[in-house]
Short mmCIF file of C-alpha atoms and ligand atoms in Angstrom, two decimals:
data_model
loop_
_atom_site.label_atom_id
_atom_site.label_comp_id
_atom_site.label_asym_id
_atom_site.label_seq_id
_atom_site.Cartn_x
_atom_site.Cartn_y
_atom_site.Cartn_z
CA MET A 1 35.00 10.02 26.09
CA ALA A 2 32.37 10.52 28.05
CA LYS A 3 30.83 8.12 30.76
CA VAL A 4 27.58 7.47 31.63
CA ALA A 5 25.90 5.74 34.76
CA VAL A 6 22.72 4.17 34.59
CA LEU A 7 20.19 4.23 37.67
CA GLY A 8 17.76 1.01 37.77
CA TYR A 9 18.36 -1.54 35.40
CA GLY A 10 14.46 -2.38 34.80
CA THR A 11 12.95 -2.36 31.70
CA VAL A 12 14.03 1.32 30.34
CA GLY A 13 17.42 1.19 32.20
CA SER A 14 18.60 -1.97 30.47
CA GLY A 15 17.12 -0.84 27.32
CA VAL A 16 19.48 2.52 27.84
CA VAL A 17 22.05 0.20 27.92
CA GLU A 18 21.08 -1.91 24.89
CA VAL A 19 21.01 1.09 22.63
CA LEU A 20 24.25 2.05 23.81
CA ASP A 21 25.61 -1.12 22.93
CA THR A 22 23.23 -1.50 19.67
CA ASN A 23 24.09 2.07 18.46
CA ALA A 24 27.43 2.61 19.83
CA ALA A 25 28.79 4.23 16.60
CA GLU A 26 25.65 6.06 15.58
CA VAL A 27 25.92 7.66 19.28
CA GLU A 28 29.52 8.35 18.97
CA LYS A 29 28.87 9.88 15.89
CA SER A 30 26.08 11.84 16.73
CA ALA A 31 27.66 13.15 20.43
CA GLY A 32 31.20 13.69 18.74
CA GLU A 33 32.52 11.68 21.45
CA LYS A 34 32.58 8.19 22.62
CA ILE A 35 30.25 7.66 25.07
CA GLU A 36 30.93 4.79 27.29
CA LEU A 37 28.57 3.28 30.31
CA LYS A 38 30.89 3.26 33.50
CA TYR A 39 28.16 1.91 36.05
CA ILE A 40 24.58 0.74 36.14
CA LEU A 41 22.77 1.10 39.61
CA ASP A 42 20.68 -1.82 40.94
CA LEU A 43 19.76 -3.60 44.01
CA ARG A 44 19.81 -6.38 42.45
CA ASP A 45 22.86 -8.37 40.72
CA PHE A 46 22.90 -9.78 37.29
CA PRO A 47 25.40 -12.97 37.23
CA GLY A 48 25.85 -13.49 33.45
CA ASP A 49 24.91 -10.38 31.80
CA LYS A 50 27.27 -8.71 30.08
CA HIS A 51 27.61 -5.64 31.93
CA GLU A 52 27.40 -7.61 35.33
CA SER A 53 31.08 -6.28 36.40
CA GLN A 54 29.63 -2.69 36.26
CA VAL A 55 26.64 -3.39 38.57
CA VAL A 56 26.97 -1.67 41.82
CA HIS A 57 24.54 -1.32 44.86
CA ASP A 58 25.82 2.10 46.26
CA ILE A 59 24.90 5.64 44.75
CA ASN A 60 27.80 7.13 46.38
CA VAL A 61 30.55 5.11 43.70
CA ILE A 62 28.60 6.75 41.08
CA LEU A 63 28.51 10.17 42.73
CA ASP A 64 31.96 10.27 44.13
CA ASP A 65 33.48 9.39 40.47
CA PRO A 66 34.33 12.55 38.84
CA GLU A 67 34.68 10.31 36.13
CA VAL A 68 31.05 10.68 35.20
CA ASP A 69 29.26 13.13 33.32
CA VAL A 70 25.99 12.11 32.75
CA ILE A 71 23.24 10.26 35.10
CA CYS A 72 20.47 8.46 33.23
CA GLU A 73 17.78 7.80 35.88
CA THR A 74 15.69 4.82 34.91
CA MET A 75 14.17 3.91 38.48
CA GLY A 76 10.53 5.69 38.32
CA GLY A 77 8.88 7.02 41.23
CA ILE A 78 9.94 9.81 43.70
CA GLU A 79 11.89 8.31 46.16
CA PRO A 80 15.12 7.50 45.89
CA ALA A 81 15.16 8.84 42.86
CA PHE A 82 14.68 12.34 43.68
CA THR A 83 17.18 12.39 46.32
CA PHE A 84 19.74 10.55 43.90
CA GLU A 85 19.15 13.30 41.05
CA LYS A 86 19.67 16.29 43.10
CA GLN A 87 22.53 15.00 44.87
CA ALA A 88 24.03 14.26 41.42
CA LEU A 89 23.44 17.89 39.71
CA SER A 90 24.95 18.92 42.90
CA LYS A 91 27.68 17.08 42.14
CA GLY A 92 28.06 18.87 38.89
CA LYS A 93 26.50 16.04 36.80
CA SER A 94 24.22 16.28 34.25
CA VAL A 95 21.12 14.44 34.89
CA CYS A 96 18.52 12.64 32.23
CA THR A 97 15.11 10.93 33.00
CA SER A 98 12.24 8.85 31.71
CA ASN A 99 10.67 9.08 35.17
CA LYS A 100 7.38 11.31 34.68
CA GLU A 101 6.11 11.13 38.39
CA LEU A 102 9.10 12.83 39.82
CA VAL A 103 9.27 15.36 36.40
CA ALA A 104 5.74 16.29 37.15
CA ALA A 105 5.99 16.60 40.65
CA HIS A 106 9.54 18.25 40.89
CA GLY A 107 10.68 19.06 37.37
CA PRO A 108 11.02 22.74 37.50
CA GLU A 109 13.01 22.68 40.75
CA LEU A 110 15.61 20.39 39.03
CA VAL A 111 15.95 22.22 36.10
CA GLU A 112 16.86 25.04 38.34
CA LEU A 113 19.10 23.07 40.24
CA ALA A 114 20.89 21.91 37.13
CA LYS A 115 21.04 25.22 35.95
CA ALA A 116 22.72 26.73 39.67
CA ASN A 117 25.35 23.64 38.93
CA GLY A 118 26.05 24.87 35.27
CA VAL A 119 24.82 21.32 34.22
CA SER A 120 21.61 19.98 32.41
CA TYR A 121 18.43 18.05 33.23
CA LEU A 122 16.44 16.83 30.42
CA PHE A 123 13.51 14.56 30.47
CA GLU A 124 12.42 13.97 26.73
CA ALA A 125 11.36 10.38 27.98
CA SER A 126 9.15 10.80 30.29
CA VAL A 127 6.35 12.43 27.71
CA GLY A 128 5.34 10.38 24.79
CA GLY A 129 8.01 7.50 24.95
CA GLY A 130 10.00 7.98 21.82
CA ILE A 131 8.38 10.78 20.04
CA PRO A 132 10.38 14.02 20.36
CA VAL A 133 8.10 16.08 21.41
CA LEU A 134 10.09 17.99 24.45
CA ARG A 135 13.23 18.58 22.37
CA SER A 136 11.09 20.11 19.52
CA LEU A 137 9.02 22.51 22.06
CA ASN A 138 12.47 23.40 23.74
CA ASP A 139 14.26 23.98 20.59
CA SER A 140 12.54 23.78 16.73
CA LEU A 141 9.32 25.64 18.15
CA LYS A 142 10.96 27.82 21.02
CA HIS A 143 9.99 31.03 19.06
CA GLU A 144 6.60 29.93 18.55
CA LYS A 145 4.21 31.02 21.02
CA ILE A 146 2.25 27.86 21.68
CA ASP A 147 -1.51 28.22 22.00
CA SER A 148 -2.63 24.76 22.66
CA ILE A 149 -1.05 20.96 22.82
CA THR A 150 -3.60 18.17 23.10
CA GLY A 151 -2.30 14.83 22.97
CA ILE A 152 -3.39 11.12 23.12
CA LEU A 153 -0.74 10.42 26.01
CA ASN A 154 -1.17 7.20 27.17
CA GLY A 155 -0.67 4.07 25.21
CA THR A 156 -2.82 1.41 27.47
CA THR A 157 -6.27 3.54 27.13
CA ASN A 158 -5.63 3.92 23.84
CA TYR A 159 -5.46 0.20 23.11
CA ILE A 160 -8.29 -0.55 25.21
CA LEU A 161 -10.64 2.60 23.61
CA THR A 162 -9.31 1.33 20.37
CA LYS A 163 -10.26 -2.46 20.69
CA MET A 164 -13.41 -1.44 22.74
CA ASP A 165 -14.46 0.27 19.27
CA LYS A 166 -13.47 -2.06 16.28
CA GLU A 167 -14.30 -5.43 18.02
CA GLY A 168 -16.83 -4.72 20.43
CA ILE A 169 -15.79 -5.84 23.32
CA GLY A 170 -16.20 -4.35 26.93
CA PHE A 171 -14.12 -2.26 28.86
CA GLU A 172 -13.41 -5.37 31.55
CA THR A 173 -12.69 -7.95 29.28
CA VAL A 174 -9.93 -5.61 27.55
CA LEU A 175 -8.34 -4.86 30.28
CA LYS A 176 -7.51 -8.05 31.02
CA GLN A 177 -6.38 -8.88 27.84
CA ALA A 178 -4.39 -5.96 27.65
CA GLN A 179 -3.23 -6.97 31.42
CA GLU A 180 -2.14 -10.57 29.88
CA LYS A 181 -0.64 -9.05 26.78
CA GLY A 182 1.47 -7.05 29.42
CA TYR A 183 0.04 -3.24 27.70
CA ALA A 184 -1.48 -2.59 31.19
CA GLU A 185 -0.01 -2.70 34.31
CA ARG A 186 -1.54 -5.24 37.11
CA ASN A 187 -2.70 -2.17 39.06
CA PRO A 188 -4.00 -0.35 36.05
CA GLU A 189 -5.56 2.69 38.06
CA ALA A 190 -2.86 5.17 36.73
CA ASP A 191 -3.42 4.50 33.12
CA VAL A 192 -7.47 3.74 33.07
CA GLU A 193 -8.36 6.65 35.19
CA GLY A 194 -5.81 9.44 33.40
CA TYR A 195 -3.18 9.86 36.15
CA ASP A 196 -0.56 8.78 33.81
CA ALA A 197 -1.75 11.36 31.14
CA CYS A 198 -2.21 14.00 33.73
CA ARG A 199 1.30 13.97 34.87
CA LYS A 200 2.72 14.49 30.97
CA ILE A 201 -0.05 17.18 29.90
CA ALA A 202 1.27 18.94 33.64
CA ILE A 203 5.08 18.34 32.03
CA LEU A 204 4.10 19.54 28.49
CA SER A 205 1.94 22.75 30.05
CA SER A 206 5.00 23.46 32.40
CA LEU A 207 7.17 23.62 29.07
CA MET A 208 3.94 25.22 27.35
CA SER A 209 4.28 27.96 30.28
CA GLY A 210 7.51 28.45 31.19
CA LYS A 211 5.90 27.82 34.89
CA HIS A 212 5.07 24.75 36.77
CA VAL A 213 1.68 23.14 36.33
CA ASP A 214 0.95 21.12 38.98
CA TYR A 215 -0.41 18.09 38.42
CA GLU A 216 -3.08 18.24 41.43
CA ASP A 217 -4.46 21.42 39.80
CA ILE A 218 -5.51 19.70 36.38
CA TYR A 219 -8.72 17.96 36.51
CA THR A 220 -9.03 14.54 35.55
CA GLU A 221 -11.41 12.04 34.57
CA GLY A 222 -10.52 8.37 33.12
CA ILE A 223 -11.93 5.56 30.18
CA SER A 224 -13.73 3.72 32.91
CA LYS A 225 -16.91 4.39 32.57
CA ILE A 226 -17.23 4.39 28.82
CA ASN A 227 -19.15 1.41 27.32
CA ILE A 228 -19.55 -0.06 24.07
CA GLN A 229 -22.78 1.58 23.48
CA ASP A 230 -20.95 4.61 23.94
CA PHE A 231 -18.97 3.44 20.83
CA GLU A 232 -22.09 2.92 18.73
CA TYR A 233 -22.96 6.11 19.36
CA ALA A 234 -19.87 7.26 18.20
CA ARG A 235 -19.86 5.23 15.23
CA SER A 236 -23.12 6.71 14.20
CA LEU A 237 -21.62 10.43 14.69
CA ASN A 238 -18.69 9.76 12.69
CA MET A 239 -16.57 10.29 15.57
CA ALA A 240 -13.77 8.28 17.56
CA ILE A 241 -13.53 8.04 21.53
CA LYS A 242 -10.56 8.85 22.86
CA LEU A 243 -8.75 10.09 26.04
CA LEU A 244 -7.27 13.49 25.39
CA ALA A 245 -5.05 15.66 27.85
CA MET A 246 -4.69 19.32 26.61
CA CYS A 247 -3.40 22.90 27.57
CA LYS A 248 -5.04 25.84 26.20
CA ARG A 249 -3.86 29.08 26.67
CA ASN A 250 -6.67 31.71 27.34
CA GLU A 251 -6.88 35.34 28.25
CA ASN A 252 -6.67 34.06 31.78
CA GLY A 253 -3.72 31.94 31.60
CA PHE A 254 -4.06 28.30 30.72
CA PHE A 255 -6.49 25.74 30.97
CA THR A 256 -5.94 21.95 30.99
CA ILE A 257 -8.11 19.09 31.27
CA VAL A 258 -7.89 15.24 31.12
CA ALA A 259 -11.08 13.23 29.82
CA PRO A 260 -12.57 11.23 27.23
CA PHE A 261 -13.66 13.42 23.99
CA LEU A 262 -15.56 12.57 21.26
CA ILE A 263 -13.40 13.60 18.08
CA PRO A 264 -14.99 13.82 14.28
CA TYR A 265 -12.79 11.23 12.38
CA GLU A 266 -11.00 14.27 10.21
CA ASN A 267 -9.53 15.25 13.03
CA PRO A 268 -6.51 13.06 13.04
CA LEU A 269 -6.29 12.36 16.87
CA ALA A 270 -9.38 10.30 15.80
CA ASN A 271 -7.11 7.71 13.64
CA VAL A 272 -4.25 7.28 16.27
CA ASN A 273 -4.97 3.70 17.13
CA GLY A 274 -3.85 1.06 19.23
CA VAL A 275 -1.00 2.05 21.69
CA PHE A 276 0.47 4.65 19.72
CA ASN A 277 0.86 8.64 21.16
CA ALA A 278 0.23 11.59 19.38
CA ILE A 279 0.20 14.95 20.57
CA ASN A 280 -1.02 18.20 18.57
CA VAL A 281 0.68 21.21 19.19
CA HIS A 282 -0.39 24.77 17.83
CA GLY A 283 1.97 27.61 17.62
CA ASN A 284 0.67 30.72 16.73
CA MET A 285 2.82 31.32 13.50
CA LEU A 286 3.01 28.05 12.75
CA GLY A 287 -0.13 26.47 13.05
CA ASP A 288 -0.64 23.01 13.54
CA VAL A 289 2.39 20.16 14.11
CA MET A 290 1.66 16.75 15.16
CA PHE A 291 4.35 14.52 16.64
CA TYR A 292 3.22 10.44 16.50
CA GLY A 293 4.49 7.39 17.59
CA LYS A 294 5.07 4.46 20.18
CA GLY A 295 4.10 6.34 23.31
CA ALA A 296 5.69 3.48 25.51
CA GLY A 297 8.19 0.00 25.15
CA LYS A 298 11.25 -0.32 26.13
CA ASN A 299 13.56 0.34 23.04
CA ALA A 300 11.41 3.69 21.78
CA THR A 301 12.01 5.29 25.44
CA ALA A 302 15.21 4.09 25.85
CA SER A 303 15.79 6.04 22.40
CA ALA A 304 14.78 8.77 23.89
CA VAL A 305 16.58 8.94 26.99
CA VAL A 306 20.27 8.64 24.95
CA ALA A 307 18.95 11.09 22.69
CA ASP A 308 19.16 13.17 26.18
CA VAL A 309 22.26 11.54 26.80
CA ILE A 310 23.82 12.77 23.87
CA ASP A 311 22.78 16.67 24.10
CA MET A 312 24.24 16.72 27.08
CA VAL A 313 27.44 15.10 26.18
CA LYS A 314 27.63 17.44 23.19
CA HIS A 315 27.13 20.82 25.82
CA LYS A 316 29.43 19.05 28.62
CA GLY A 317 29.81 21.84 30.96
CA LYS A 318 26.80 24.05 30.14
CA HIS A 319 23.23 24.05 30.78
CA ILE A 320 20.69 23.34 28.21
CA GLU A 321 18.25 26.10 29.16
CA VAL A 322 14.71 24.33 29.27
CA ASN A 323 11.39 26.82 29.64
CA MET A 324 10.50 25.65 33.11
CA LYS A 325 10.49 27.54 36.41
CA ALA A 326 9.18 26.79 39.54
CA GLU A 327 6.40 29.57 40.00
CA LYS A 328 3.05 28.39 39.67
CA ALA A 329 1.40 29.09 36.12
CA THR A 330 -2.11 30.38 36.54
CA LEU A 331 -4.88 27.86 35.65
CA SER A 332 -8.02 28.82 34.77
CA PRO A 333 -11.05 27.27 36.27
CA LYS A 334 -12.95 24.43 34.50
CA ASP A 335 -15.80 25.97 34.95
CA ASN A 336 -15.35 28.32 32.15
CA ALA A 337 -14.80 26.03 29.40
CA VAL A 338 -16.98 25.98 26.64
CA ARG A 339 -18.07 23.11 24.55
CA HIS A 340 -20.82 20.42 23.56
CA PHE A 341 -21.49 17.47 25.69
CA PHE A 342 -23.16 14.20 24.67
CA VAL A 343 -25.39 12.68 27.42
CA ARG A 344 -27.39 9.48 27.35
CA VAL A 345 -30.75 9.59 29.66
CA SER A 346 -33.52 6.93 29.86
CA ALA A 347 -35.97 7.12 27.60
CA GLU A 348 -38.58 8.53 30.19
CA LEU A 349 -36.59 11.13 31.21
CA GLU A 350 -36.63 12.60 27.27
CA ASP A 351 -39.05 15.62 28.30
CA GLN A 352 -37.18 16.42 31.21
CA ALA A 353 -33.96 16.52 29.51
CA ARG A 354 -35.62 18.82 27.05
CA GLU A 355 -36.85 21.00 29.74
CA ILE A 356 -33.34 21.30 31.44
CA PHE A 357 -30.98 21.10 28.03
CA GLY A 358 -33.53 22.99 25.57
CA SER A 359 -36.09 21.98 23.38
CA ASN A 360 -33.61 22.45 20.18
CA LEU A 361 -31.33 19.44 21.20
CA ASP A 362 -29.19 17.35 18.63
CA VAL A 363 -31.02 13.94 19.19
CA VAL A 364 -28.92 10.80 18.54
CA LYS A 365 -30.89 7.96 17.57
CA ARG A 366 -29.53 4.14 17.48
CA ASN A 367 -32.53 1.82 17.09
CA SER A 368 -29.93 -1.11 18.60
CA ILE A 369 -30.28 0.85 21.83
CA PRO A 370 -33.82 0.84 22.81
CA ASN A 371 -35.19 2.70 26.04
CA GLU A 372 -32.66 5.49 26.05
CA PHE A 373 -33.17 9.23 25.08
CA ALA A 374 -29.14 10.51 24.09
CA PHE A 375 -28.34 14.10 22.50
CA ILE A 376 -25.86 16.70 22.07
CA THR A 377 -26.22 19.91 23.69
CA ASP A 378 -26.05 23.45 22.46
CA SER A 379 -22.60 24.70 23.63
CA ILE A 380 -22.23 25.30 26.98
CA SER A 381 -20.14 26.02 29.86
CA GLU A 382 -18.25 23.07 31.63
CA LYS A 383 -20.37 25.03 35.02
CA ASP A 384 -23.87 25.09 33.04
CA PHE A 385 -23.62 21.56 32.04
CA GLU A 386 -22.74 20.42 35.75
CA GLU A 387 -25.53 22.36 37.32
CA LYS A 388 -28.24 21.07 34.16
CA LEU A 389 -26.83 17.66 35.04
CA TRP A 390 -27.78 17.94 38.98
CA LYS A 391 -31.44 18.80 37.97
CA MET A 392 -31.47 15.48 36.08
CA ASP A 393 -33.26 12.66 37.40
CA SER A 394 -30.42 10.23 36.76
CA VAL A 395 -28.05 10.39 33.63
CA LYS A 396 -26.65 7.28 32.34
CA GLY A 397 -23.22 8.65 30.85
CA TYR A 398 -21.99 12.26 28.96
CA ILE A 399 -18.97 12.33 26.99
CA ARG A 400 -17.43 15.61 25.77
CA LEU A 401 -17.10 16.68 22.37
CA TYR A 402 -14.16 18.08 20.69
N1 HSE B 1 1.56 3.31 30.88
C1 HSE B 1 2.13 4.18 29.92
C2 HSE B 1 1.22 4.44 29.18
C3 HSE B 1 3.71 3.93 29.51
O1 HSE B 1 0.25 3.31 28.76
O2 HSE B 1 1.40 4.93 28.09
C4 HSE B 1 4.07 4.66 29.08
O3 HSE B 1 4.48 6.19 29.84
#
C-alpha cells in the first residue's frame, strides 16, 4: 500500500482526492497496489467533509511521516509550494504537481533534486490540464528528435477568441461573460496577456531542449488587441485567429514565441474551439502528432495529477528520468524569424504602406470595413517587419500568419 498526501484542498487538490476515491479500483489496478490518501494540508478546516480527519495544518506532520511516499502539490504559486516541494524531495518523497508557475520557474532544479534523492518529480497537469502530452514526450516520443511544438495552451483565451469569431461579440464583453461563467479569473491578465501560455510553452520547450527555457526569455503577446473586425478579415481569408505558443528547433538552438496568429482553416489547430487545448508535436521521424483535450477544469487536471501519482508509486525507490536540466537553453532572437504579417492601416496611408512594404502587397478587402487598407506582407523577418512598422505614420493593428 502506498500513502499519499495532498497539499492544498482547493479545486485541483479536492479533484485529486475525488479521483482517488471514485476510481480507487482502477487506480489500484494501474499502480499495482492500493493508494491511500493519508493527509490533506490546508490552512482551513473542512467540517463535514468526508476527509475532514485527514486535514492537517503543519507540513512537518507530512514531511516527518515515513509512511508517506508521494506528495501532490496542488497549492499553486511559488511560495510556500517551492519550499515544501524541496523539503519533500530532500526527505526522499516523490512529488507531483499541477503548479505551472513553479515548474516554469524552478522545474529543472526540482528534477535534479529528485534525482539526487533517488525519487521522482513529475508535473503532467502543469501543461494542457488532462492531456497526457508531457508523459508522451517523456516516454513514447523519447527516441524522436522533436523539431517543433505548437499549441493552444490557454483555455480562457481560446474560449474568448472562439466567442468573438462565432458570435461577433467584442473582447471586453466576452471577457466579462467568461468571468461570470467562471472560465476567466477576476484578474484575467495572466491569461489574456499570454503569460499563462508562456509558462506552459516554457515547460514544453525545456522538455524539448533537455535544458531550461526561461519563461522570461520568451517573447509574449496576448489577445487584448484583437477585435471583431480582425475576425471579419480572418474569415474572408479562410483563417481563424488563435493564441499560439510555439517552440521550433533551428540551427542556432530554439525559437519560442507566444502571440495571436492567423491560421488557415485546413490546419487542425484552427478548429480547436472553446476552452479546449491542442498541442501539435513534430518529431523528425514521426512527423506530426496532435494532442487534444480539456486544458483546464477540476477533474481533467486532477486526473493528470493522479496519473503521476500512479507512475511514481510504480517506480517507488527509483528516479523517473525527465529530460530537463538546469543549464539554460540557447534561444535564438525573435528578430530572425521569418513569416507573413497581416496589417491594417487607415485608407489614406495606402500609398505609404505600399512604399514601405512594397508594391505587390496582398490586399485584403472587406467592404463592411470602410476607410481602411489591409494587406498581407511578403515573407519578411520580424526585425524587418518591426523596422517597417516604425516608418508608418500609424498602424491600426497586425497579426502574424502561421
Ligand atoms: N487559466 C488556465 C487556462 C487554466 O485558461 O487555460 C489552466 O492552466
